[in-house]
mmCIF file of C-alpha atoms in Angstrom:
data_model
loop_
_atom_site.group_PDB
_atom_site.id
_atom_site.type_symbol
_atom_site.label_atom_id
_atom_site.label_comp_id
_atom_site.label_asym_id
_atom_site.label_seq_id
_atom_site.Cartn_x
_atom_site.Cartn_y
_atom_site.Cartn_z
ATOM 1 C CA MET A 1 19.247 -13.204 -3.769
ATOM 2 C CA SER A 2 17.550 -9.967 -3.752
ATOM 3 C CA GLN A 3 14.827 -9.348 -2.110
ATOM 4 C CA THR A 4 11.926 -7.728 -2.075
ATOM 5 C CA PHE A 5 10.057 -6.054 0.516
ATOM 6 C CA VAL A 6 6.073 -5.047 0.607
ATOM 7 C CA ILE A 7 4.627 -3.266 3.060
ATOM 8 C CA PRO A 8 0.675 -2.996 2.761
ATOM 9 C CA ASP A 9 -2.308 -0.466 3.351
ATOM 10 C CA ILE A 10 -0.280 1.648 6.314
ATOM 11 C CA HIS A 11 -2.835 3.826 7.231
ATOM 12 C CA GLY A 12 -2.062 6.445 9.250
ATOM 13 C CA ARG A 13 0.348 5.008 11.273
ATOM 14 C CA LEU A 14 3.178 5.958 11.853
ATOM 15 C CA ASP A 15 4.442 3.956 14.665
ATOM 16 C CA LEU A 16 3.904 0.550 12.525
ATOM 17 C CA LEU A 17 5.234 1.552 9.497
ATOM 18 C CA GLU A 18 8.945 3.064 11.569
ATOM 19 C CA ARG A 19 9.030 -0.787 13.024
ATOM 20 C CA GLY A 20 8.597 -2.016 9.526
ATOM 21 C CA LEU A 21 11.467 0.015 8.211
ATOM 22 C CA ALA A 22 13.663 -0.042 10.682
ATOM 23 C CA GLU A 23 13.281 -4.685 10.285
ATOM 24 C CA ILE A 24 13.512 -4.286 6.995
ATOM 25 C CA ALA A 25 16.828 -2.315 6.972
ATOM 26 C CA ALA A 26 17.830 -5.177 9.463
ATOM 27 C CA ARG A 27 16.631 -8.186 7.042
ATOM 28 C CA SER A 28 17.502 -7.136 3.406
ATOM 29 C CA GLU A 29 21.128 -8.212 2.978
ATOM 30 C CA GLY A 30 22.283 -6.241 -0.387
ATOM 31 C CA GLU A 31 21.822 -2.827 -2.158
ATOM 32 C CA THR A 32 19.467 -4.558 -4.747
ATOM 33 C CA ASP A 33 16.645 -4.568 -2.380
ATOM 34 C CA THR A 34 13.596 -3.159 -2.685
ATOM 35 C CA VAL A 35 11.030 -2.274 -0.948
ATOM 36 C CA VAL A 36 7.564 -1.307 -2.344
ATOM 37 C CA THR A 37 5.115 0.448 -0.351
ATOM 38 C CA ILE A 38 1.113 -0.798 -2.505
ATOM 39 C CA GLY A 39 -1.054 2.465 -1.810
ATOM 40 C CA ASP A 40 -3.178 3.401 1.281
ATOM 41 C CA TYR A 41 -0.830 5.802 3.325
ATOM 42 C CA VAL A 42 -3.491 8.054 4.533
ATOM 43 C CA ASP A 43 -6.910 8.242 6.178
ATOM 44 C CA LYS A 44 -8.321 6.011 9.508
ATOM 45 C CA GLY A 45 -5.232 6.112 11.889
ATOM 46 C CA PRO A 46 -3.747 9.078 13.301
ATOM 47 C CA ALA A 47 -0.559 9.490 11.411
ATOM 48 C CA SER A 48 -1.640 10.510 7.913
ATOM 49 C CA LYS A 49 0.368 13.155 7.191
ATOM 50 C CA GLY A 50 3.461 11.593 9.680
ATOM 51 C CA VAL A 51 3.714 8.967 7.211
ATOM 52 C CA ILE A 52 3.514 10.734 4.135
ATOM 53 C CA GLU A 53 6.484 12.869 5.390
ATOM 54 C CA ARG A 54 8.453 10.125 6.250
ATOM 55 C CA LEU A 55 8.001 8.024 2.694
ATOM 56 C CA MET A 56 8.696 11.012 1.343
ATOM 57 C CA ARG A 57 11.540 11.262 2.766
ATOM 58 C CA GLY A 58 12.986 7.471 1.398
ATOM 59 C CA VAL A 59 14.322 4.658 2.586
ATOM 60 C CA GLY A 60 18.092 5.495 2.261
ATOM 61 C CA GLU A 61 21.013 4.841 -0.020
ATOM 62 C CA ARG A 62 20.996 0.754 0.019
ATOM 63 C CA LEU A 63 17.259 0.470 -0.463
ATOM 64 C CA ALA A 64 15.375 1.123 -3.862
ATOM 65 C CA LEU A 65 11.593 2.381 -2.914
ATOM 66 C CA VAL A 66 8.995 2.029 -4.809
ATOM 67 C CA THR A 67 5.028 3.803 -3.676
ATOM 68 C CA LEU A 68 1.913 2.714 -5.448
ATOM 69 C CA LYS A 69 -1.286 4.090 -4.716
ATOM 70 C CA GLY A 70 -4.206 3.939 -3.519
ATOM 71 C CA ASN A 71 -7.852 4.228 -3.710
ATOM 72 C CA HIS A 72 -7.559 6.611 -0.241
ATOM 73 C CA ASP A 73 -4.384 8.208 -1.516
ATOM 74 C CA ALA A 74 -6.574 9.089 -4.750
ATOM 75 C CA MET A 75 -9.861 10.368 -2.859
ATOM 76 C CA MET A 76 -7.960 11.772 -0.214
ATOM 77 C CA VAL A 77 -6.320 14.182 -3.740
ATOM 78 C CA GLU A 78 -9.545 14.895 -5.517
ATOM 79 C CA ALA A 79 -11.182 16.029 -2.280
ATOM 80 C CA LEU A 80 -8.808 18.798 -1.901
ATOM 81 C CA ARG A 81 -9.267 19.746 -5.184
ATOM 82 C CA ASP A 82 -12.691 19.219 -5.136
ATOM 83 C CA PRO A 83 -14.748 20.551 -2.493
ATOM 84 C CA SER A 84 -17.922 18.187 -3.454
ATOM 85 C CA LYS A 85 -15.960 14.981 -2.960
ATOM 86 C CA MET A 86 -15.582 16.299 0.424
ATOM 87 C CA LYS A 87 -18.515 15.168 2.024
ATOM 88 C CA GLU A 88 -17.209 11.756 0.695
ATOM 89 C CA TRP A 89 -13.742 10.982 2.067
ATOM 90 C CA LEU A 90 -14.384 12.818 5.131
ATOM 91 C CA ALA A 91 -16.798 9.785 5.741
ATOM 92 C CA LYS A 92 -14.182 6.877 4.494
ATOM 93 C CA GLY A 93 -11.289 7.256 7.190
ATOM 94 C CA GLY A 94 -10.327 11.319 6.334
ATOM 95 C CA ASP A 95 -10.844 13.708 8.784
ATOM 96 C CA GLU A 96 -8.424 11.212 10.436
ATOM 97 C CA ALA A 97 -6.326 12.653 7.910
ATOM 98 C CA LEU A 98 -7.379 16.068 7.744
ATOM 99 C CA ALA A 99 -6.653 16.166 11.830
ATOM 100 C CA SER A 100 -3.323 14.296 11.438
ATOM 101 C CA TYR A 101 -2.888 18.393 9.194
ATOM 102 C CA GLY A 102 -4.590 20.738 11.824
ATOM 103 C CA GLY A 103 -8.083 20.019 11.237
ATOM 104 C CA GLU A 104 -7.561 22.587 7.860
ATOM 105 C CA ALA A 105 -8.031 21.662 4.326
ATOM 106 C CA ALA A 106 -5.870 24.635 3.835
ATOM 107 C CA ARG A 107 -2.777 23.863 6.099
ATOM 108 C CA VAL A 108 -2.215 19.750 3.537
ATOM 109 C CA PRO A 109 0.677 21.379 1.880
ATOM 110 C CA GLN A 110 0.620 21.149 -1.902
ATOM 111 C CA SER A 111 4.046 19.171 -1.764
ATOM 112 C CA HIS A 112 1.786 16.567 -0.033
ATOM 113 C CA LEU A 113 -1.147 16.151 -2.841
ATOM 114 C CA GLU A 114 1.666 16.586 -6.111
ATOM 115 C CA TRP A 115 3.526 13.449 -3.990
ATOM 116 C CA LEU A 116 0.095 11.623 -3.718
ATOM 117 C CA ASP A 117 -0.921 12.656 -7.226
ATOM 118 C CA ARG A 118 2.543 11.130 -8.736
ATOM 119 C CA LEU A 119 2.014 8.091 -7.335
ATOM 120 C CA ARG A 120 2.658 4.822 -9.758
ATOM 121 C CA LEU A 121 -0.940 2.663 -10.581
ATOM 122 C CA PHE A 122 1.434 -0.508 -9.991
ATOM 123 C CA HIS A 123 5.260 -2.197 -10.370
ATOM 124 C CA LEU A 124 6.279 -5.348 -12.602
ATOM 125 C CA ASP A 125 9.848 -6.984 -11.818
ATOM 126 C CA ALA A 126 10.199 -10.946 -13.519
ATOM 127 C CA HIS A 127 7.859 -12.425 -11.468
ATOM 128 C CA ARG A 128 5.187 -10.438 -9.555
ATOM 129 C CA LEU A 129 2.827 -7.773 -10.595
ATOM 130 C CA TYR A 130 2.570 -5.328 -7.800
ATOM 131 C CA VAL A 131 0.056 -3.493 -7.037
ATOM 132 C CA HIS A 132 -3.105 -1.789 -4.367
ATOM 133 C CA ALA A 133 -6.760 -3.250 -4.808
ATOM 134 C CA GLY A 134 -6.251 -6.096 -8.067
ATOM 135 C CA VAL A 135 -6.153 -6.384 -11.976
ATOM 136 C CA ASP A 136 -8.195 -8.186 -15.059
ATOM 137 C CA PRO A 137 -6.791 -10.649 -16.307
ATOM 138 C CA SER A 138 -8.356 -10.571 -19.890
ATOM 139 C CA ALA A 139 -6.968 -7.000 -20.384
ATOM 140 C CA PRO A 140 -3.346 -5.952 -21.318
ATOM 141 C CA LEU A 141 -1.161 -3.686 -18.890
ATOM 142 C CA ASP A 142 -1.444 -0.619 -20.278
ATOM 143 C CA LEU A 143 -5.211 -0.701 -20.561
ATOM 144 C CA GLN A 144 -6.131 -1.701 -17.677
ATOM 145 C CA ARG A 145 -8.643 1.227 -16.161
ATOM 146 C CA GLU A 146 -7.176 2.694 -12.855
ATOM 147 C CA GLU A 147 -10.427 2.191 -10.614
ATOM 148 C CA THR A 148 -9.977 -1.864 -11.572
ATOM 149 C CA LEU A 149 -6.706 -1.185 -10.152
ATOM 150 C CA LEU A 150 -8.024 0.774 -6.812
ATOM 151 C CA TRP A 151 -10.618 -0.804 -6.364
ATOM 152 C CA LYS A 152 -11.208 -4.340 -7.584
ATOM 153 C CA ARG A 153 -11.894 -6.470 -4.849
ATOM 154 C CA TYR A 154 -11.440 -10.119 -5.501
ATOM 155 C CA PRO A 155 -14.346 -13.456 -5.185
ATOM 156 C CA LYS A 156 -13.552 -14.642 -2.377
ATOM 157 C CA GLY A 157 -11.074 -17.874 -2.751
ATOM 158 C CA GLN A 158 -10.403 -16.838 -6.413
ATOM 159 C CA PRO A 159 -6.254 -17.845 -6.952
ATOM 160 C CA GLU A 160 -6.252 -16.237 -10.456
ATOM 161 C CA GLY A 161 -2.901 -13.731 -10.441
ATOM 162 C CA PHE A 162 -2.415 -12.327 -13.815
ATOM 163 C CA GLY A 163 -0.585 -14.736 -16.771
ATOM 164 C CA ASP A 164 2.576 -16.376 -15.386
ATOM 165 C CA LEU A 165 2.681 -13.601 -12.996
ATOM 166 C CA HIS A 166 2.544 -13.575 -9.258
ATOM 167 C CA VAL A 167 -0.039 -10.588 -8.311
ATOM 168 C CA VAL A 168 0.232 -8.754 -5.123
ATOM 169 C CA HIS A 169 -1.908 -6.890 -3.169
ATOM 170 C CA GLY A 170 -4.129 -5.552 -0.305
ATOM 171 C CA HIS A 171 -7.051 -3.134 -0.332
ATOM 172 C CA ASP A 172 -9.020 -6.006 0.157
ATOM 173 C CA ASN A 173 -8.267 -6.204 4.315
ATOM 174 C CA ASP A 174 -8.730 -9.371 6.639
ATOM 175 C CA PRO A 175 -7.894 -9.490 9.785
ATOM 176 C CA HIS A 176 -6.427 -12.706 10.451
ATOM 177 C CA GLY A 177 -4.720 -12.529 7.043
ATOM 178 C CA PRO A 178 -2.783 -12.639 4.721
ATOM 179 C CA VAL A 179 -3.843 -14.564 1.877
ATOM 180 C CA LEU A 180 -1.925 -16.839 0.604
ATOM 181 C CA LEU A 181 -2.876 -18.154 -3.051
ATOM 182 C CA GLU A 182 -1.728 -19.773 -6.042
ATOM 183 C CA GLY A 183 -1.804 -17.152 -7.811
ATOM 184 C CA ARG A 184 -1.792 -13.712 -5.386
ATOM 185 C CA THR A 185 -1.092 -13.019 -2.102
ATOM 186 C CA ASN A 186 -3.460 -10.821 -0.169
ATOM 187 C CA LEU A 187 -0.426 -8.333 2.422
ATOM 188 C CA ASP A 188 -3.733 -6.025 3.923
ATOM 189 C CA THR A 189 -4.349 -7.329 7.311
ATOM 190 C CA LEU A 190 -6.638 -3.927 8.565
ATOM 191 C CA ALA A 191 -3.222 -2.829 10.428
ATOM 192 C CA TRP A 192 -4.548 0.368 11.061
ATOM 193 C CA ARG A 193 -7.225 -1.280 13.731
ATOM 194 C CA THR A 194 -5.635 -4.472 14.359
ATOM 195 C CA GLY A 195 -2.431 -3.171 15.364
ATOM 196 C CA ARG A 196 -0.798 -5.606 13.163
ATOM 197 C CA LEU A 197 1.105 -5.223 10.536
ATOM 198 C CA THR A 198 2.701 -7.765 7.746
ATOM 199 C CA ILE A 199 5.470 -7.448 5.379
ATOM 200 C CA GLY A 200 5.869 -9.890 2.872
ATOM 201 C CA ILE A 201 9.457 -10.529 1.727
ATOM 202 C CA PHE A 202 9.842 -11.392 -1.831
ATOM 203 C CA ALA A 203 12.534 -13.466 -3.235
ATOM 204 C CA ASP A 204 13.360 -11.557 -6.768
ATOM 205 C CA GLU A 205 15.098 -14.977 -8.448
ATOM 206 C CA ARG A 206 12.291 -16.860 -7.422
ATOM 207 C CA PRO A 207 8.330 -17.215 -9.238
ATOM 208 C CA GLY A 208 4.978 -17.042 -7.102
ATOM 209 C CA GLY A 209 4.674 -16.251 -3.234
ATOM 210 C CA PRO A 210 6.599 -14.798 -0.302
ATOM 211 C CA ILE A 211 9.699 -16.722 1.228
ATOM 212 C CA ASP A 212 8.551 -15.039 4.470
ATOM 213 C CA PHE A 213 6.991 -12.543 5.880
ATOM 214 C CA ILE A 214 8.309 -9.795 8.785
ATOM 215 C CA VAL A 215 5.211 -9.327 11.235
ATOM 216 C CA VAL A 216 5.454 -5.836 13.294
ATOM 217 C CA LYS A 217 2.416 -5.072 16.122
ATOM 218 C CA GLY A 218 1.521 -2.231 17.548
ATOM 219 C CA ALA A 219 -1.658 -0.891 19.753
ATOM 220 C CA ALA A 220 -4.524 -1.562 18.121
ATOM 221 C CA ALA A 221 -7.268 1.538 17.877
ATOM 222 C CA PRO A 222 -9.219 1.444 20.277
ATOM 223 C CA HIS A 223 -13.562 1.008 19.442
#
């Protein structure tokens, strides 16, 4: 049975990403497995540049890679293309991202901005919808607003998915998570600060939430 491994918000923690990918490679059982990264590769943590470079290289021939966009990825692109948005981005963790490039906007490669800009907003398979933040259950997928997909926060405890699809998302961090509900799974455990990255493992032929997790532990961010 093929599996999908879902990596939530990395926020510049290349150390956790590298270890997570190694664990996934060890757990993968065939050539039909997929890795889905659900956005927020940059800001807050120390190695945004390294995270982008690592994902741009792919995850090898045995695994398919689907990279989705997060709100911080969109903010970085907007700020580096529109100086009027720079101050807001820097205040929300962009200062750490910029520091990883040597502290100058001019040193961010155009290829990195283009890669961030091209990221998909959601991914769909037979039983699940993967997205950074969430979806509007009252609107069809092709009419979802980008702001919803990148920024939505569900009311606490709301179990609703998207029709028959289980929604897998991050964005709304819970350091004690993951949050497992009937219709959705929130994998964001504030990894950049806690040092605990929780990767969800989903059986592609089985509906619903994860069948297991890979938990990667590293150093917590200094306060």
